[in-house]
Short mmCIF file of C-alpha atoms in Angstrom, two decimals:
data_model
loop_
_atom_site.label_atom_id
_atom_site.label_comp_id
_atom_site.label_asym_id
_atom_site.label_seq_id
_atom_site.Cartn_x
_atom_site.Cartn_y
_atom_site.Cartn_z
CA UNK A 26 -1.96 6.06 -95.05
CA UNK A 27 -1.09 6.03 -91.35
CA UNK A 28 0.82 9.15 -91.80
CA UNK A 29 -1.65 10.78 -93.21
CA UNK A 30 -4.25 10.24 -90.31
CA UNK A 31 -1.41 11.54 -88.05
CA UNK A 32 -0.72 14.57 -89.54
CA UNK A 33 -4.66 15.32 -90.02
CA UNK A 34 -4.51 14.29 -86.25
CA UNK A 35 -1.84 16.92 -85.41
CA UNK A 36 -3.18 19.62 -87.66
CA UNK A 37 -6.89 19.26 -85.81
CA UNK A 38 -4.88 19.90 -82.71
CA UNK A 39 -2.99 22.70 -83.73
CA UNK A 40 -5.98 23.97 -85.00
CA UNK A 41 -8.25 23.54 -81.74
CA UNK A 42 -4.61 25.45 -79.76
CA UNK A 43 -4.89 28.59 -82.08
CA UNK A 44 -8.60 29.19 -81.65
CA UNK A 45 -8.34 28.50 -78.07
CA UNK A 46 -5.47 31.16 -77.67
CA UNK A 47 -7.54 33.69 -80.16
CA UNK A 48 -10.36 33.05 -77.87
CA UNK A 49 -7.96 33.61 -74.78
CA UNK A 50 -6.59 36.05 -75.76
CA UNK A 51 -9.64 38.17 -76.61
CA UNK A 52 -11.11 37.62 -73.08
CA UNK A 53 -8.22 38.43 -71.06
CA UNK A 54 -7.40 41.72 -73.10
CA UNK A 55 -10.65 42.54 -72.25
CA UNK A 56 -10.08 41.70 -68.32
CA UNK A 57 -7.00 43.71 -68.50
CA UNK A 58 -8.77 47.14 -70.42
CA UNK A 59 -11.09 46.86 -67.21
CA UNK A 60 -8.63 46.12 -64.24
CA UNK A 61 -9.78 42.66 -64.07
CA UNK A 62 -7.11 39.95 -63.16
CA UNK A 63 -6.61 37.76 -66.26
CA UNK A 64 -8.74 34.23 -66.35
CA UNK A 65 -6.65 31.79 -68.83
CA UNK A 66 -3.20 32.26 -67.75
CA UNK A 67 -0.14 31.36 -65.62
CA UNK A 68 0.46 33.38 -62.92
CA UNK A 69 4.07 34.01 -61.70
CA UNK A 70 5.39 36.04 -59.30
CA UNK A 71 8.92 37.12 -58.43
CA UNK A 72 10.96 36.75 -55.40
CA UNK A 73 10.31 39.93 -54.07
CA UNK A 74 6.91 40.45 -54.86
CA UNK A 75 6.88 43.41 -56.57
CA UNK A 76 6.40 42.09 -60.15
CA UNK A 77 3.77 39.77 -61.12
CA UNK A 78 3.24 38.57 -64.48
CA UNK A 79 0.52 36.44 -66.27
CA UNK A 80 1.40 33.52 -69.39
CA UNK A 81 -0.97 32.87 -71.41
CA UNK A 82 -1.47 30.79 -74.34
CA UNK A 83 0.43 33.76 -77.16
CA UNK A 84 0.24 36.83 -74.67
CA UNK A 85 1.65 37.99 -71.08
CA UNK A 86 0.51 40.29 -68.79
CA UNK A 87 2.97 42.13 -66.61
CA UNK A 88 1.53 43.87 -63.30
CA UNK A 89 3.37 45.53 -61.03
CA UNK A 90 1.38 45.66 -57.32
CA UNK A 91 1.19 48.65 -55.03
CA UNK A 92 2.04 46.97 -52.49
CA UNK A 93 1.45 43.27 -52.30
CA UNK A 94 0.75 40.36 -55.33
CA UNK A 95 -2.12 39.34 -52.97
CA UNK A 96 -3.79 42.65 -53.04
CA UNK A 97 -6.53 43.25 -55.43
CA UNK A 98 -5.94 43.52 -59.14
CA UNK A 99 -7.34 47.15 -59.54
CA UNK A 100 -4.36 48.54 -57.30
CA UNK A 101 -1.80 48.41 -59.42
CA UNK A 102 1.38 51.06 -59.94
CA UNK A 103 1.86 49.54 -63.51
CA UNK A 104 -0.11 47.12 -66.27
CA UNK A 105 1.17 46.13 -69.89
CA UNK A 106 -0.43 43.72 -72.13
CA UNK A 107 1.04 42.17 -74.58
CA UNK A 108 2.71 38.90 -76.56
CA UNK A 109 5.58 36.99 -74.81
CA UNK A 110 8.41 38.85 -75.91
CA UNK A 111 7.22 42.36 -74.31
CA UNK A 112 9.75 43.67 -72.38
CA UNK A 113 7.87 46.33 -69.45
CA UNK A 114 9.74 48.38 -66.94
CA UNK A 115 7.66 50.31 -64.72
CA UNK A 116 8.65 54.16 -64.68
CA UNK A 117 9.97 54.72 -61.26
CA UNK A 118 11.24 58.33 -62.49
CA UNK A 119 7.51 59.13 -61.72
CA UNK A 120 7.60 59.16 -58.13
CA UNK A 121 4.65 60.73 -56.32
CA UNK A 122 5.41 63.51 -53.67
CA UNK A 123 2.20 64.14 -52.53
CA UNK A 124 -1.72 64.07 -53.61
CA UNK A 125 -3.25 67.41 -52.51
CA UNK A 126 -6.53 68.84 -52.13
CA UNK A 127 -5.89 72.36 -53.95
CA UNK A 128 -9.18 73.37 -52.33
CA UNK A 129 -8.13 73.85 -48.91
CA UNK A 130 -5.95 76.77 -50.13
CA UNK A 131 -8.57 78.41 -52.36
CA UNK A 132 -10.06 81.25 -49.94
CA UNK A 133 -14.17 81.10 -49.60
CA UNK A 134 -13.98 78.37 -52.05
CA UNK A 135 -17.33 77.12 -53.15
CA UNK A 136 -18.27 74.00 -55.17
CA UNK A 137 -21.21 72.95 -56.72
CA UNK A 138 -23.23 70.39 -53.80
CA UNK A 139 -23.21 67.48 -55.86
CA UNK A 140 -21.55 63.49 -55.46
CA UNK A 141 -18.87 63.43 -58.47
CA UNK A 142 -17.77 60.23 -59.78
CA UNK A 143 -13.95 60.72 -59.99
CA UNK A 144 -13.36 56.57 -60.09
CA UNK A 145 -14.93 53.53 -60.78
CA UNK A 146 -13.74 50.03 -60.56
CA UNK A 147 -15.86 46.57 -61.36
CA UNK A 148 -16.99 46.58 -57.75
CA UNK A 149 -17.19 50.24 -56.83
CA UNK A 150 -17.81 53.78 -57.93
CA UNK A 151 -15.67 56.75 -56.08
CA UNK A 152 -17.67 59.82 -55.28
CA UNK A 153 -16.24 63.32 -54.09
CA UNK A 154 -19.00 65.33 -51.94
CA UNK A 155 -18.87 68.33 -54.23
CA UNK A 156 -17.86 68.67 -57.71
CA UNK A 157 -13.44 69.59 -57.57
CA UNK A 158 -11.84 66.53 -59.06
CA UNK A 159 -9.82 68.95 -61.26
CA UNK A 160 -8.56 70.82 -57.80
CA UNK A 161 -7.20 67.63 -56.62
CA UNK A 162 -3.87 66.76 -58.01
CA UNK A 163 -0.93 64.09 -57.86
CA UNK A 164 2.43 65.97 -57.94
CA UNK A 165 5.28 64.36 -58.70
CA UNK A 166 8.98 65.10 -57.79
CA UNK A 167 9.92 65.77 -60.77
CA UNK A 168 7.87 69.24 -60.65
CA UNK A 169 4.95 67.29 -62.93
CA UNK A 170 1.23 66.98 -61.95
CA UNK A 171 -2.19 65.79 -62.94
CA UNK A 172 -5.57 65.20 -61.62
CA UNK A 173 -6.57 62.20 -59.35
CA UNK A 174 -8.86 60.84 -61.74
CA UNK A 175 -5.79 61.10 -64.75
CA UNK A 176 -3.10 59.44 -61.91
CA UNK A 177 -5.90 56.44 -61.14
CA UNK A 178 -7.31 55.92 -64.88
CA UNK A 179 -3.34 55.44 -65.49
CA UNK A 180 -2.34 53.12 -63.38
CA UNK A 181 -0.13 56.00 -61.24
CA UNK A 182 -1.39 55.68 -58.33
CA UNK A 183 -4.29 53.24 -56.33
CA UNK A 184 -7.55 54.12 -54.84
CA UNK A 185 -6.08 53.26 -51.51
CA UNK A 186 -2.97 56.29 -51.81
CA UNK A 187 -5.71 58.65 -51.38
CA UNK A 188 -6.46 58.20 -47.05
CA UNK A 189 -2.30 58.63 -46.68
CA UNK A 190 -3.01 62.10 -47.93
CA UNK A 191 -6.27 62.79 -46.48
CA UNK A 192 -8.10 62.77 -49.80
CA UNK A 193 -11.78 62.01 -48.25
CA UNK A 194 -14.64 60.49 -51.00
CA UNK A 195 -17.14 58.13 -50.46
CA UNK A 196 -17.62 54.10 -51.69
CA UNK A 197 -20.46 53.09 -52.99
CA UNK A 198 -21.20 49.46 -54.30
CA UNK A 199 -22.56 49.22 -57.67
#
C-alpha cells in the first residue's frame, strides 16, 4: 500500500515536469523565432564570452554575441534552438568584408521618396529614406553577397554593423 502512494506520488511529479517543459519549451521557441532572450532557462556563458548558451528543462539555446554576452539579445552573429544534445558551430567561413551602399556608384540614381522598413526588432522598426534595400549588400570574402535585410533576418550580421560602414537609416520606436 505505501508503495503504491509513492509511486502515484512520483508519477504526479513526473507528470507536472513534462508539462512544465512542453509548456517551456513552447514559450521559449517562440522567444527565440522573434530574437527574444529565452525566459525558463539556465544561462551559461563561456570563458571568453563569445558563446552563450541557454538550459532549459528538454531544450538549449546556443547564441553566439556580436560582441559582448551583455549586449542585447537581437545582436547576435549566430542562434540555434534545439534539445540538449545539439551540437552548433557558428560559420566563421562567412566572414563579412564590407556592407556597401551600391547606390553611391549608380550615376543620377533615383529612388522612390518613401521610409522602407528593411528591419524590425521587438522594440524597433529600421527605415531607409528611400526605397534601395536591394542596392545595399553584405559581401563576404569569400566573393558571396546578399542584401542587408537577408544578412540581418539571418543572424549574419547586427543592426549595429551598419554605422561602421556608413549605412545611414532611421529608428523608430514601435
Amino acid at each position: 500500500m505505501k508503495n503504491k502512494k509513492i509511486i502515484i506520488f512520483l508519477s504526479i511529479i513526473v507528470g507536472i515536469i513534462i508539462v512544465l517543459g512542453l509548456y517551456f519549451r513552447y514559450i521559449d521557441s517562440a522567444r527565440v523565432r522573434n530574437g527574444i532572450e529565452p525566459k525558463f532557462t539556465i544561462k551559461i556563458v563561456n570563458d571568453n564570452g563569445n558563446k552563450v548558451t541557454y538550459w532549459g528543462l528538454g531544450y538549449k539555446v546556443i547564441r553566439y554575441p556580436s560582441i559582448s554576452p551583455s549586449e542585447p539579445y537581437k545582436n547576435n552573429k549566430g542562434v540555434k534552438y534545439g534539445n540538449w544534445f545539439i551540437k552548433y558551430k557558428l560559420n566563421q567561413n562567412k566572414e563579412i568584408l564590407e556592407i556597401v551602399d551600391t547606390t553611391k556608384n549608380i550615376k543620377d540614381f533615383v529612388c522612390a521618396e518613401s521610409l522602407e522598413e528593411f528591419y524590425s526588432d521587438e522594440q524597433y522598426s529600421y527605415y531607409f529614406s528611400c526605397i534601395k534595400s536591394s542596392y545595399i549588400l553584405v559581401k563576404y570574402k569569400d566573393g558571396s553577397q546578399i542584401t542587408v535585410s537577408e544578412a540581418l533576418k539571418n543572424g549574419e550580421i547586427s543592426i549595429s554593423d551598419l554605422p561602421n560602414y556608413n549605412i545611414n537609416y532611421y529608428k523608430y520606436e514601435k
